[in-house]
Every structure is written in structure tokens, then in C-alpha cells.
Amino acid sequence: MSAEKILVTGGCGFIGSCFVRTLHERFPDVEIVNLDVLTYAGNPENLEEIANSPRYRWVRGDVRQAESVDPLMAGADWVVHFAAESHVDRSTSERAGAFVDTNVYGTFTLLDSMRRLAPGARYLQIGTDEVYGDIPAPQLPDEEAMLSPSSPYSASKAGADHLALSFARTHDLDVMVSRCTNNYGPYQYPEKLIPLFITNALDSLPLPLYDGGGQIRDWLRVEDHCEALLLLLERGTRGEIYNVGANQAPERTNLEMTEMILAATGASPSLVEHRHGLRPGHDQRYAVSTEKIRRLGWSPRAEIERGVEETVRWYAEHRDWWEKIKSGAYREFYEAHYGRPASGA
Ligand code: NAD
Ligand code: DAU
């Protein structure tokens, strides 16, 4: 461990908060600064357990604004960039501009600040496997594969990856890019498949399964993802891209994941509601080769059935966390997107 100060962006979100908790637990001598503006998806309660730690500081500020970023950048040894608009369904609506703005321009602002104020820092761009697009089985794209993003979300993330790598080459910065598959676990905003279906199932509400449910995602526990990121920061090679994923065998369809959730919650299969047309450009399959990061010594620990059961237990025991979210602005998005109220009321 060679870092004394770590700047994390988007640390009040799902994966960022898991990463900050991991850093805090693992590195007792490190200062952790979390820059997060708190969009609808950011929640300081995700980091309540370390909120008063002298080693941790959350600064409410926007990654798109140099005046927010610059004062935090000086002295940073590692910069880990999670902050993003992250929900594909929102990127296919009229809000797509926010994705370009945050995911592309925000990444530029951060890199430019690092170039000026912390040129010796190590930078990790948190990317997604969605940049490779829809992958026919049984292909597993490696890090050299062509990018073919399908949604405004994944296109903006591809742009961010390119920007990060261009700064490595042009300005000789120590930049890496990780590209991970779908995460699941505690503190995930209940708009994504797993937390949405778990919380709806716990309340006996419909589970809106898109387009027959035959699509494949490679589900990875968020804690396993965060371990991979730490390993990259410690042992990854400058200028390189690393795919991260579970490589589930067999691969699981959304319908199979839904059945797992139904079994773990004890909810009725009749809750499944087949919906069509809610995800234009819906990709059939995501999958990546993870040989490169496995060669560094990483492999996922959690297996999927146990992971889903533990995740169901967490949401069942943390109703206070998600009920508050589901009663707020969430309702507007839910109703506009799904065409029905978010609760049974
Ligand atoms: P999330 O939506 O839960 O959290 C995003 C966080 O970024 C929020 O706390 C939000 O307030 C913050 N943020 C947004 N705009 C900001 C801005 N302009 N300035 C400062 N903070 C801002 O996202 P997540 O699911 O935790 O994803 C984190 C990162 O990982 C994203 O870059 C995403 O593209 C990537 N990723 C996610 C997954 C997944 O399955 N969730 C998989 C692979 C990669
Ligand atoms: O692959 C990594 C990506 O995984 C990340 O980059 C994104 O930030 C993250 O949101 C996630 O994207 P997906 O679009 O794959 O995740 P989501 O949970 O939105 O959808 C997973 C699958 O479930 C997808 O095939 C669409 C389907 N789905 C989703 C929702 C929200 C449904 O069937 N019903 C739903 O209500």
C-alpha cells in the first residue's frame, strides 16, 4: 500500500460506498476523501457507519466543476472515479443529456485536474462491460475487443474510457480502466433489476420483467468487484484496461435470476409481470473474458445462489433504508417509466 490520500468520486452511490467502506477497513493510515454531489442515486446513509471517522471526509461537490475538484486533488495518491449517471433506462429517456454531461465531461474535469495538480497520482476509471455491446454466445470479449455501445449510457461510458486513456498517452499519466459486469448487493438503488425485484417481492408488488426475460447478465457481488479494484490499484499496469466479471457457469437469464429472488423471498411467481418496450435497444447478452485480471491473482468469492440469498436477507433487514427511497422522488420515475404507481396503493 503506497497511498496516503485517496480521492474517490461517487462514494455515496452503490459501488463507491462499498469501495470506501473497504478502504476504510483495510487501510487505517489513509485519508479518504469522497466527492459526491448527491444525485437521486447518492445517499450519505450508505456510509453512515464511518461518517464520523477522522480518516474519512465527504465533500458535496460536482465532478464537472473544476472549482469542486481542484481543492481536493492536491496531494492525492490514488484517484478512483465512480461518479456517473448509471441507469440505462433513464438514459433512453429525455434525460440522456445528463449522461453525456456527467459521464464524459465529469471525467474530463477530473483528469484535467489531476494533470495540473497531482500528475504523479494513480487514476482508476470505473468502466462497464456494456461498452462492448451485445455479445453473441459463447463469445467473451477481451480488453482489445471493439467497442460497440448500444445505449446513451454505455456510449457515454465508452467516451469516458477513451478520454482516460488519451490522458495517459498525451499527458503521461498513470491511468487504468476497469470494465465490470453487473453488480449486486447491499445499498443498491432500487431501480436496477436485483434490488427492484427483491424489494417489490418483499412487498408483494409486480416484478416487471422485460422482453421475455431471456437476456443474460454476468452478476458479480459488489464486494468482489471492490476487491478487484483494490488489486488493480496495487498491482495493475499503467495504461492498461482490465475486465472484471464473475463468468457465471452456467450463465443466468433474467428469468432465472427472478426465480432465484422469488425462491429466496418466498414470494409468489404470479408477481412476474411481462413487459415489452420499456428498454429500447435492449442488449441480449453481456459477458467478458476476465483472464487478464485473474492472472493478477483475483477471482470472485461469492457464488450466485448464496449471494442472492444474502442480498435478499440484507434488504429484508434494511427496510428503513429502501422504504425511504421508494417514498421520495423515486415514485415519479417509477410511475413515468412503468406506467403504474410504485406501491400497491
Ligand atoms: P450509482 O448510481 O449508485 O452512484 C453514482 C454516484 O455518483 C451517486 O452517489 C451520485 O450522487 C454520484 N454522482 C453522480 N453525478 C455526480 C457528479 N456530477 N458529481 C459528483 N458525484 C456525482 O452508481 P453505481 O451503480 O454505484 O456505479 C458506480 C460506477 O460504476 C459508475 O461509473 C458505473 O458506470 C460503474 N459500473 C456500475 C455497474 C453496476 O452494476 N452498478 C457495473 C459496472 C460499472
Ligand atoms: O453491465 C454493467 C452494467 O450493469 C452497469 O454498467 C450499469 O450501470 C448497471 O445499471 C447495469 O446495467 P443493466 O442495464 O444490465 O442493469 P439493469 O439492472 O437495469 O437491468 C438488468 C437486466 O434486467 C436487463 O436485461 C434489463 C432487465 N430489467 C431491468 C429492469 C430495471 C427488467 O427486466 N426489468 C426491470 O425493471
Short mmCIF file of C-alpha atoms and ligand atoms in Angstrom, two decimals:
data_model
loop_
_atom_site.label_atom_id
_atom_site.label_comp_id
_atom_site.label_asym_id
_atom_site.label_seq_id
_atom_site.Cartn_x
_atom_site.Cartn_y
_atom_site.Cartn_z
CA MET A 1 0.00 0.00 0.00
CA SER A 2 1.66 3.20 -1.15
CA ALA A 3 -1.19 5.74 -0.91
CA GLU A 4 -1.68 8.27 1.87
CA LYS A 5 -4.59 10.16 0.37
CA ILE A 6 -7.26 8.63 -1.84
CA LEU A 7 -9.80 10.70 -3.74
CA VAL A 8 -12.97 8.77 -4.57
CA THR A 9 -15.78 10.27 -6.65
CA GLY A 10 -19.36 8.99 -6.36
CA GLY A 11 -18.66 7.38 -2.98
CA CYS A 12 -22.26 7.88 -1.81
CA GLY A 13 -23.53 5.56 -4.54
CA PHE A 14 -23.84 1.78 -4.55
CA ILE A 15 -20.38 0.57 -5.61
CA GLY A 16 -18.50 3.68 -4.47
CA SER A 17 -19.80 3.31 -0.91
CA CYS A 18 -18.75 -0.35 -0.79
CA PHE A 19 -15.31 0.68 -2.03
CA VAL A 20 -14.98 3.46 0.58
CA ARG A 21 -16.02 1.05 3.37
CA THR A 22 -13.43 -1.44 2.12
CA LEU A 23 -10.68 1.19 2.02
CA HIS A 24 -11.58 2.42 5.49
CA GLU A 25 -11.47 -1.06 6.96
CA ARG A 26 -8.34 -2.15 5.15
CA PHE A 27 -6.06 0.92 5.36
CA PRO A 28 -6.02 2.51 8.84
CA ASP A 29 -3.47 5.18 7.90
CA VAL A 30 -5.07 6.52 4.77
CA GLU A 31 -7.11 9.71 4.32
CA ILE A 32 -10.21 9.06 2.20
CA VAL A 33 -11.93 11.99 0.50
CA ASN A 34 -15.27 11.34 -1.17
CA LEU A 35 -16.51 13.87 -3.73
CA ASP A 36 -20.21 13.29 -4.35
CA VAL A 37 -22.84 15.81 -5.42
CA LEU A 38 -25.75 13.58 -4.31
CA THR A 39 -27.92 12.98 -7.32
CA TYR A 40 -31.09 10.96 -6.73
CA ALA A 41 -28.82 7.87 -6.51
CA GLY A 42 -26.40 9.23 -3.92
CA ASN A 43 -27.15 8.62 -0.27
CA PRO A 44 -24.86 9.55 2.64
CA GLU A 45 -26.62 6.90 4.73
CA ASN A 46 -24.68 4.35 2.69
CA LEU A 47 -21.61 5.47 4.64
CA GLU A 48 -23.23 6.27 7.97
CA GLU A 49 -21.02 3.81 9.84
CA ILE A 50 -17.85 5.79 9.03
CA ALA A 51 -19.37 9.28 8.81
CA ASN A 52 -17.57 10.46 11.97
CA SER A 53 -14.25 8.82 11.26
CA PRO A 54 -11.31 11.28 11.28
CA ARG A 55 -9.90 9.41 8.27
CA TYR A 56 -12.96 9.93 6.09
CA ARG A 57 -14.42 13.09 4.60
CA TRP A 58 -17.38 13.56 2.27
CA VAL A 59 -17.40 16.78 0.26
CA ARG A 60 -20.61 17.64 -1.52
CA GLY A 61 -19.50 18.84 -4.91
CA ASP A 62 -19.79 18.25 -8.62
CA VAL A 63 -17.17 16.32 -10.58
CA ARG A 64 -17.99 18.50 -13.60
CA GLN A 65 -16.78 21.63 -11.83
CA ALA A 66 -13.05 22.30 -11.52
CA GLU A 67 -13.72 24.54 -8.51
CA SER A 68 -15.14 21.50 -6.67
CA VAL A 69 -12.48 19.06 -7.82
CA ASP A 70 -9.27 21.13 -7.63
CA PRO A 71 -9.16 21.76 -3.87
CA LEU A 72 -9.44 18.00 -3.24
CA MET A 73 -6.95 16.87 -5.85
CA ALA A 74 -3.73 18.25 -4.37
CA GLY A 75 -1.80 15.52 -2.58
CA ALA A 76 -3.96 12.65 -3.90
CA ASP A 77 -2.03 9.42 -4.46
CA TRP A 78 -4.97 7.48 -5.91
CA VAL A 79 -8.00 8.86 -7.75
CA VAL A 80 -10.86 6.41 -8.20
CA HIS A 81 -13.70 7.66 -10.40
CA PHE A 82 -17.11 6.09 -9.79
CA ALA A 83 -19.34 9.17 -10.13
CA ALA A 84 -21.74 8.71 -13.02
CA GLU A 85 -25.29 8.54 -14.20
CA SER A 86 -25.64 4.78 -14.13
CA HIS A 87 -29.17 3.63 -15.03
CA VAL A 88 -29.68 2.51 -18.63
CA ASP A 89 -33.47 3.07 -18.56
CA ARG A 90 -33.02 6.72 -17.60
CA SER A 91 -30.52 7.19 -20.43
CA THR A 92 -33.09 6.14 -23.01
CA SER A 93 -35.46 8.90 -21.92
CA GLU A 94 -35.24 12.64 -22.32
CA ARG A 95 -32.59 12.74 -19.56
CA ALA A 96 -29.84 11.39 -21.82
CA GLY A 97 -28.03 14.74 -21.83
CA ALA A 98 -27.19 14.30 -18.15
CA PHE A 99 -25.33 11.10 -19.04
CA VAL A 100 -23.12 12.83 -21.59
CA ASP A 101 -22.56 15.74 -19.25
CA THR A 102 -21.66 13.77 -16.12
CA ASN A 103 -20.04 10.71 -17.61
CA VAL A 104 -17.97 12.42 -20.30
CA TYR A 105 -17.43 15.99 -19.16
CA GLY A 106 -17.15 14.97 -15.49
CA THR A 107 -14.41 12.50 -16.40
CA PHE A 108 -12.61 15.18 -18.40
CA THR A 109 -12.75 17.66 -15.49
CA LEU A 110 -11.32 15.11 -13.09
CA LEU A 111 -8.50 14.07 -15.43
CA ASP A 112 -7.64 17.65 -16.24
CA SER A 113 -7.47 18.49 -12.55
CA MET A 114 -5.18 15.53 -11.95
CA ARG A 115 -2.94 16.58 -14.84
CA ARG A 116 -2.49 20.01 -13.30
CA LEU A 117 -2.44 19.24 -9.58
CA ALA A 118 -1.50 15.61 -8.99
CA PRO A 119 0.33 14.39 -12.10
CA GLY A 120 2.02 11.60 -10.16
CA ALA A 121 -1.22 10.06 -8.89
CA ARG A 122 -2.61 6.72 -10.00
CA TYR A 123 -6.07 7.02 -11.63
CA LEU A 124 -8.67 4.27 -11.98
CA GLN A 125 -11.60 4.84 -14.34
CA ILE A 126 -14.56 2.67 -13.28
CA GLY A 127 -15.98 1.42 -16.54
CA THR A 128 -18.55 -1.09 -17.64
CA ASP A 129 -18.71 -4.24 -19.77
CA GLU A 130 -21.64 -2.62 -21.61
CA VAL A 131 -19.17 -0.75 -23.80
CA TYR A 132 -18.60 -3.98 -25.75
CA GLY A 133 -22.30 -4.09 -26.65
CA ASP A 134 -24.47 -7.12 -27.27
CA ILE A 135 -22.22 -10.22 -27.29
CA PRO A 136 -23.35 -13.39 -29.09
CA ALA A 137 -22.81 -16.58 -27.04
CA PRO A 138 -20.34 -18.07 -26.43
CA GLN A 139 -18.02 -15.13 -27.15
CA LEU A 140 -16.13 -13.47 -24.29
CA PRO A 141 -14.61 -10.17 -25.43
CA ASP A 142 -11.18 -9.40 -24.05
CA GLU A 143 -9.83 -5.90 -23.41
CA GLU A 144 -8.79 -5.45 -27.05
CA ALA A 145 -12.30 -6.08 -28.41
CA MET A 146 -14.02 -3.39 -30.43
CA LEU A 147 -16.37 -1.11 -28.51
CA SER A 148 -19.97 -1.19 -29.68
CA PRO A 149 -22.14 0.50 -27.05
CA SER A 150 -25.91 0.28 -27.55
CA SER A 151 -27.37 2.88 -25.17
CA PRO A 152 -26.59 6.53 -24.47
CA TYR A 153 -25.39 5.31 -21.05
CA SER A 154 -22.86 2.85 -22.45
CA ALA A 155 -21.80 5.25 -25.23
CA SER A 156 -21.05 7.92 -22.64
CA LYS A 157 -19.05 5.39 -20.60
CA ALA A 158 -17.09 4.40 -23.72
CA GLY A 159 -16.31 8.08 -24.28
CA ALA A 160 -15.08 8.35 -20.69
CA ASP A 161 -12.80 5.31 -21.14
CA HIS A 162 -11.29 6.84 -24.27
CA LEU A 163 -10.73 10.17 -22.54
CA ALA A 164 -8.96 8.48 -19.64
CA LEU A 165 -6.68 6.53 -21.96
CA SER A 166 -5.99 9.61 -24.06
CA PHE A 167 -4.80 11.44 -20.94
CA ALA A 168 -2.47 8.53 -20.19
CA ARG A 169 -0.87 8.82 -23.60
CA THR A 170 -0.94 12.58 -24.14
CA HIS A 171 -0.01 13.66 -20.64
CA ASP A 172 1.87 10.57 -19.49
CA LEU A 173 -0.49 9.99 -16.56
CA ASP A 174 -0.78 6.72 -14.62
CA VAL A 175 -4.27 5.74 -15.76
CA MET A 176 -6.07 2.38 -15.77
CA VAL A 177 -9.59 1.44 -16.86
CA SER A 178 -11.66 -1.36 -15.34
CA ARG A 179 -14.75 -2.73 -17.10
CA CYS A 180 -17.05 -4.67 -14.83
CA THR A 181 -20.19 -6.70 -15.32
CA ASN A 182 -23.47 -6.23 -13.38
CA ASN A 183 -23.01 -5.77 -9.64
CA TYR A 184 -25.48 -6.69 -6.92
CA GLY A 185 -25.50 -6.44 -3.13
CA PRO A 186 -26.39 -4.08 -0.25
CA TYR A 187 -27.18 -0.36 -0.78
CA GLN A 188 -28.05 -0.63 -4.48
CA TYR A 189 -30.62 1.95 -5.51
CA PRO A 190 -33.87 0.02 -6.10
CA GLU A 191 -34.19 0.92 -9.78
CA LYS A 192 -31.84 -1.85 -11.00
CA LEU A 193 -33.13 -5.37 -11.59
CA ILE A 194 -31.95 -7.12 -8.41
CA PRO A 195 -32.86 -4.55 -5.71
CA LEU A 196 -36.07 -3.59 -7.55
CA PHE A 197 -37.27 -7.17 -7.78
CA ILE A 198 -36.22 -8.02 -4.22
CA THR A 199 -37.95 -5.00 -2.67
CA ASN A 200 -41.06 -5.42 -4.83
CA ALA A 201 -41.20 -9.13 -3.98
CA LEU A 202 -40.91 -8.34 -0.26
CA ASP A 203 -43.95 -6.08 -0.68
CA SER A 204 -45.84 -8.49 -2.95
CA LEU A 205 -45.72 -5.98 -5.83
CA PRO A 206 -45.35 -6.87 -9.53
CA LEU A 207 -41.91 -7.70 -10.93
CA PRO A 208 -41.75 -6.02 -14.36
CA LEU A 209 -39.69 -8.49 -16.38
CA TYR A 210 -38.68 -7.05 -19.76
CA ASP A 211 -38.88 -8.74 -23.13
CA GLY A 212 -39.41 -12.32 -22.02
CA GLY A 213 -36.55 -12.41 -19.50
CA GLY A 214 -34.18 -14.41 -21.73
CA GLN A 215 -31.38 -11.81 -21.50
CA ILE A 216 -28.07 -12.68 -19.88
CA ARG A 217 -26.00 -10.59 -17.49
CA ASP A 218 -22.90 -11.77 -15.60
CA TRP A 219 -23.83 -10.99 -11.98
CA LEU A 220 -20.99 -10.14 -9.59
CA ARG A 221 -21.16 -9.40 -5.86
CA VAL A 222 -20.20 -5.77 -5.25
CA GLU A 223 -17.64 -6.81 -2.60
CA ASP A 224 -15.87 -8.99 -5.18
CA HIS A 225 -15.77 -6.04 -7.59
CA CYS A 226 -14.23 -3.80 -4.90
CA GLU A 227 -11.54 -6.40 -4.16
CA ALA A 228 -10.68 -6.42 -7.87
CA LEU A 229 -10.37 -2.62 -7.90
CA LEU A 230 -8.04 -2.64 -4.90
CA LEU A 231 -5.88 -5.24 -6.56
CA LEU A 232 -5.66 -3.13 -9.71
CA LEU A 233 -4.63 -0.06 -7.74
CA GLU A 234 -1.92 -2.06 -6.02
CA ARG A 235 -0.74 -4.32 -8.81
CA GLY A 236 -2.27 -3.23 -12.13
CA THR A 237 -0.14 -1.99 -15.02
CA ARG A 238 -0.23 1.65 -16.01
CA GLY A 239 -2.16 2.36 -19.23
CA GLU A 240 -3.99 -0.99 -19.19
CA ILE A 241 -7.66 -1.95 -19.33
CA TYR A 242 -8.96 -4.78 -17.13
CA ASN A 243 -12.27 -6.60 -17.49
CA VAL A 244 -13.89 -7.75 -14.24
CA GLY A 245 -16.71 -10.31 -14.05
CA ALA A 246 -17.97 -13.45 -12.40
CA ASN A 247 -18.05 -15.64 -15.52
CA GLN A 248 -21.13 -17.39 -14.17
CA ALA A 249 -21.29 -21.02 -15.33
CA PRO A 250 -23.96 -21.70 -16.33
CA GLU A 251 -24.91 -18.21 -17.40
CA ARG A 252 -28.16 -16.96 -15.84
CA THR A 253 -31.04 -15.37 -17.66
CA ASN A 254 -33.03 -12.55 -16.09
CA LEU A 255 -35.90 -15.03 -15.69
CA GLU A 256 -33.63 -17.42 -13.77
CA MET A 257 -32.45 -14.55 -11.56
CA THR A 258 -36.09 -13.64 -10.96
CA GLU A 259 -36.88 -17.23 -9.97
CA MET A 260 -33.94 -17.17 -7.55
CA ILE A 261 -35.31 -13.99 -5.97
CA LEU A 262 -38.81 -15.46 -5.75
CA ALA A 263 -37.43 -18.56 -4.02
CA ALA A 264 -35.33 -16.52 -1.58
CA THR A 265 -38.16 -14.13 -0.68
CA GLY A 266 -40.88 -16.78 -0.67
CA ALA A 267 -42.96 -14.53 -2.95
CA SER A 268 -45.48 -15.86 -5.45
CA PRO A 269 -44.39 -16.48 -9.09
CA SER A 270 -47.65 -14.81 -10.09
CA LEU A 271 -45.96 -11.46 -9.28
CA VAL A 272 -43.96 -11.70 -12.51
CA GLU A 273 -45.42 -9.23 -14.98
CA HIS A 274 -44.12 -9.49 -18.53
CA ARG A 275 -43.43 -6.07 -20.03
CA HIS A 276 -42.31 -5.05 -23.50
CA GLY A 277 -40.94 -1.84 -24.97
CA LEU A 278 -39.55 -0.40 -21.73
CA ARG A 279 -35.92 -0.81 -22.79
CA PRO A 280 -35.41 0.24 -26.41
CA GLY A 281 -32.25 -1.30 -27.87
CA HIS A 282 -32.27 -3.97 -25.13
CA ASP A 283 -28.99 -5.93 -25.26
CA GLN A 284 -29.42 -9.70 -25.16
CA ARG A 285 -26.16 -10.73 -23.55
CA TYR A 286 -23.20 -9.20 -21.75
CA ALA A 287 -20.11 -11.25 -20.99
CA VAL A 288 -16.37 -10.64 -20.79
CA SER A 289 -13.12 -12.54 -20.63
CA THR A 290 -11.56 -11.99 -17.21
CA GLU A 291 -8.33 -13.88 -17.84
CA LYS A 292 -6.21 -10.75 -17.55
CA ILE A 293 -7.28 -9.79 -14.02
CA ARG A 294 -7.31 -13.44 -12.94
CA ARG A 295 -3.63 -13.59 -13.92
CA LEU A 296 -3.03 -10.89 -11.30
CA GLY A 297 -4.50 -13.23 -8.69
CA TRP A 298 -8.15 -12.09 -8.44
CA SER A 299 -11.17 -14.36 -8.53
CA PRO A 300 -14.70 -13.80 -7.23
CA ARG A 301 -15.54 -15.45 -3.92
CA ALA A 302 -19.33 -15.32 -3.82
CA GLU A 303 -21.40 -17.88 -5.69
CA ILE A 304 -24.67 -16.71 -7.11
CA GLU A 305 -27.34 -18.62 -5.15
CA ARG A 306 -25.78 -17.77 -1.79
CA GLY A 307 -25.10 -14.21 -2.97
CA VAL A 308 -28.75 -13.69 -3.88
CA GLU A 309 -29.96 -15.23 -0.60
CA GLU A 310 -27.66 -12.96 1.43
CA THR A 311 -28.71 -9.95 -0.59
CA VAL A 312 -32.40 -10.76 -0.03
CA ARG A 313 -31.68 -11.04 3.70
CA TRP A 314 -29.95 -7.64 3.69
CA TYR A 315 -32.93 -5.91 2.02
CA ALA A 316 -35.36 -7.70 4.32
CA GLU A 317 -33.40 -6.43 7.33
CA HIS A 318 -32.92 -2.89 5.98
CA ARG A 319 -36.41 -1.82 5.06
CA ASP A 320 -35.78 1.55 6.67
CA TRP A 321 -33.04 2.19 4.07
CA TRP A 322 -35.09 1.45 0.95
CA GLU A 323 -38.58 2.40 2.08
CA LYS A 324 -37.40 5.99 2.47
CA ILE A 325 -36.00 5.97 -1.07
CA LYS A 326 -39.10 4.41 -2.54
CA SER A 327 -41.34 7.01 -0.97
CA GLY A 328 -39.48 10.00 -2.47
CA ALA A 329 -38.76 11.27 -5.99
CA TYR A 330 -38.38 7.62 -6.93
CA ARG A 331 -42.17 7.42 -7.28
CA GLU A 332 -42.20 9.93 -10.13
CA PHE A 333 -39.63 7.99 -12.14
CA TYR A 334 -41.39 4.69 -11.42
CA GLU A 335 -44.77 5.92 -12.47
CA ALA A 336 -43.46 7.64 -15.61
CA HIS A 337 -41.38 4.63 -16.64
CA TYR A 338 -43.58 1.70 -15.66
CA GLY A 339 -46.89 3.48 -16.10
CA ARG A 340 -48.16 2.43 -12.69
CA PRO A 341 -47.62 3.60 -9.10
CA ALA A 342 -44.54 2.38 -7.22
CA SER A 343 -46.62 1.00 -4.35
CA GLY A 344 -49.72 -1.11 -4.26
CA ALA A 345 -51.69 1.92 -3.10
P1 NAD B 1 -24.87 4.84 -8.54
O1 NAD B 1 -25.84 5.43 -9.49
O2 NAD B 1 -25.35 4.00 -7.42
O3 NAD B 1 -23.99 6.01 -7.87
C1 NAD B 1 -23.45 7.08 -8.61
C2 NAD B 1 -22.93 8.10 -7.60
O4 NAD B 1 -22.31 9.17 -8.32
C3 NAD B 1 -24.03 8.73 -6.74
O5 NAD B 1 -23.64 8.76 -5.39
C4 NAD B 1 -24.17 10.15 -7.31
O6 NAD B 1 -24.60 11.10 -6.36
C5 NAD B 1 -22.73 10.40 -7.78
N1 NAD B 1 -22.68 11.42 -8.83
C6 NAD B 1 -23.40 11.46 -9.98
N2 NAD B 1 -23.11 12.57 -10.68
C7 NAD B 1 -22.16 13.23 -9.97
C8 NAD B 1 -21.45 14.44 -10.19
N3 NAD B 1 -21.68 15.19 -11.28
N4 NAD B 1 -20.53 14.83 -9.28
C9 NAD B 1 -20.30 14.07 -8.17
N5 NAD B 1 -20.97 12.93 -7.91
C10 NAD B 1 -21.88 12.51 -8.80
O7 NAD B 1 -23.82 4.06 -9.43
P2 NAD B 1 -23.12 2.64 -9.20
O8 NAD B 1 -24.03 1.57 -9.62
O9 NAD B 1 -22.51 2.63 -7.85
O10 NAD B 1 -21.97 2.74 -10.30
C11 NAD B 1 -20.72 3.37 -9.99
C12 NAD B 1 -19.84 3.35 -11.22
O11 NAD B 1 -19.62 2.01 -11.63
C13 NAD B 1 -20.42 4.06 -12.42
O12 NAD B 1 -19.38 4.73 -13.08
C14 NAD B 1 -20.97 2.95 -13.29
O13 NAD B 1 -20.97 3.31 -14.65
C15 NAD B 1 -19.99 1.84 -12.99
N6 NAD B 1 -20.48 0.47 -13.11
C16 NAD B 1 -21.62 0.08 -12.48
C17 NAD B 1 -22.03 -1.24 -12.53
C18 NAD B 1 -23.28 -1.71 -11.82
O14 NAD B 1 -23.67 -2.87 -11.99
N7 NAD B 1 -23.92 -0.91 -10.99
C19 NAD B 1 -21.27 -2.18 -13.26
C20 NAD B 1 -20.11 -1.74 -13.91
C21 NAD B 1 -19.72 -0.42 -13.81
O1 DAU B 2 -23.17 -4.48 -17.20
C1 DAU B 2 -22.83 -3.46 -16.27
C2 DAU B 2 -24.00 -2.52 -16.14
O2 DAU B 2 -24.98 -3.21 -15.37
C3 DAU B 2 -23.64 -1.20 -15.48
O3 DAU B 2 -22.73 -0.51 -16.28
C4 DAU B 2 -24.89 -0.34 -15.26
O4 DAU B 2 -24.57 0.84 -14.54
C5 DAU B 2 -25.88 -1.15 -14.45
O5 DAU B 2 -27.08 -0.42 -14.30
C6 DAU B 2 -26.17 -2.48 -15.13
O6 DAU B 2 -26.87 -2.27 -16.38
P1 DAU B 2 -28.09 -3.21 -16.83
O7 DAU B 2 -28.92 -2.46 -17.78
O8 DAU B 2 -27.61 -4.55 -17.25
O9 DAU B 2 -28.83 -3.39 -15.40
P2 DAU B 2 -30.38 -3.37 -15.00
O10 DAU B 2 -30.44 -3.86 -13.59
O11 DAU B 2 -31.02 -2.07 -15.31
O12 DAU B 2 -31.01 -4.46 -15.96
C7 DAU B 2 -30.54 -5.80 -15.93
C8 DAU B 2 -31.40 -6.62 -16.86
O13 DAU B 2 -32.72 -6.69 -16.30
C9 DAU B 2 -31.57 -6.03 -18.25
O14 DAU B 2 -31.62 -7.09 -19.20
C10 DAU B 2 -32.91 -5.33 -18.20
C11 DAU B 2 -33.71 -6.20 -17.22
N1 DAU B 2 -34.71 -5.45 -16.41
C12 DAU B 2 -34.32 -4.33 -15.76
C13 DAU B 2 -35.22 -3.61 -15.02
C14 DAU B 2 -34.81 -2.35 -14.29
C15 DAU B 2 -36.01 -5.93 -16.31
O15 DAU B 2 -36.35 -6.99 -16.87
N2 DAU B 2 -36.91 -5.22 -15.57
C16 DAU B 2 -36.58 -4.06 -14.93
O16 DAU B 2 -37.47 -3.45 -14.30
#
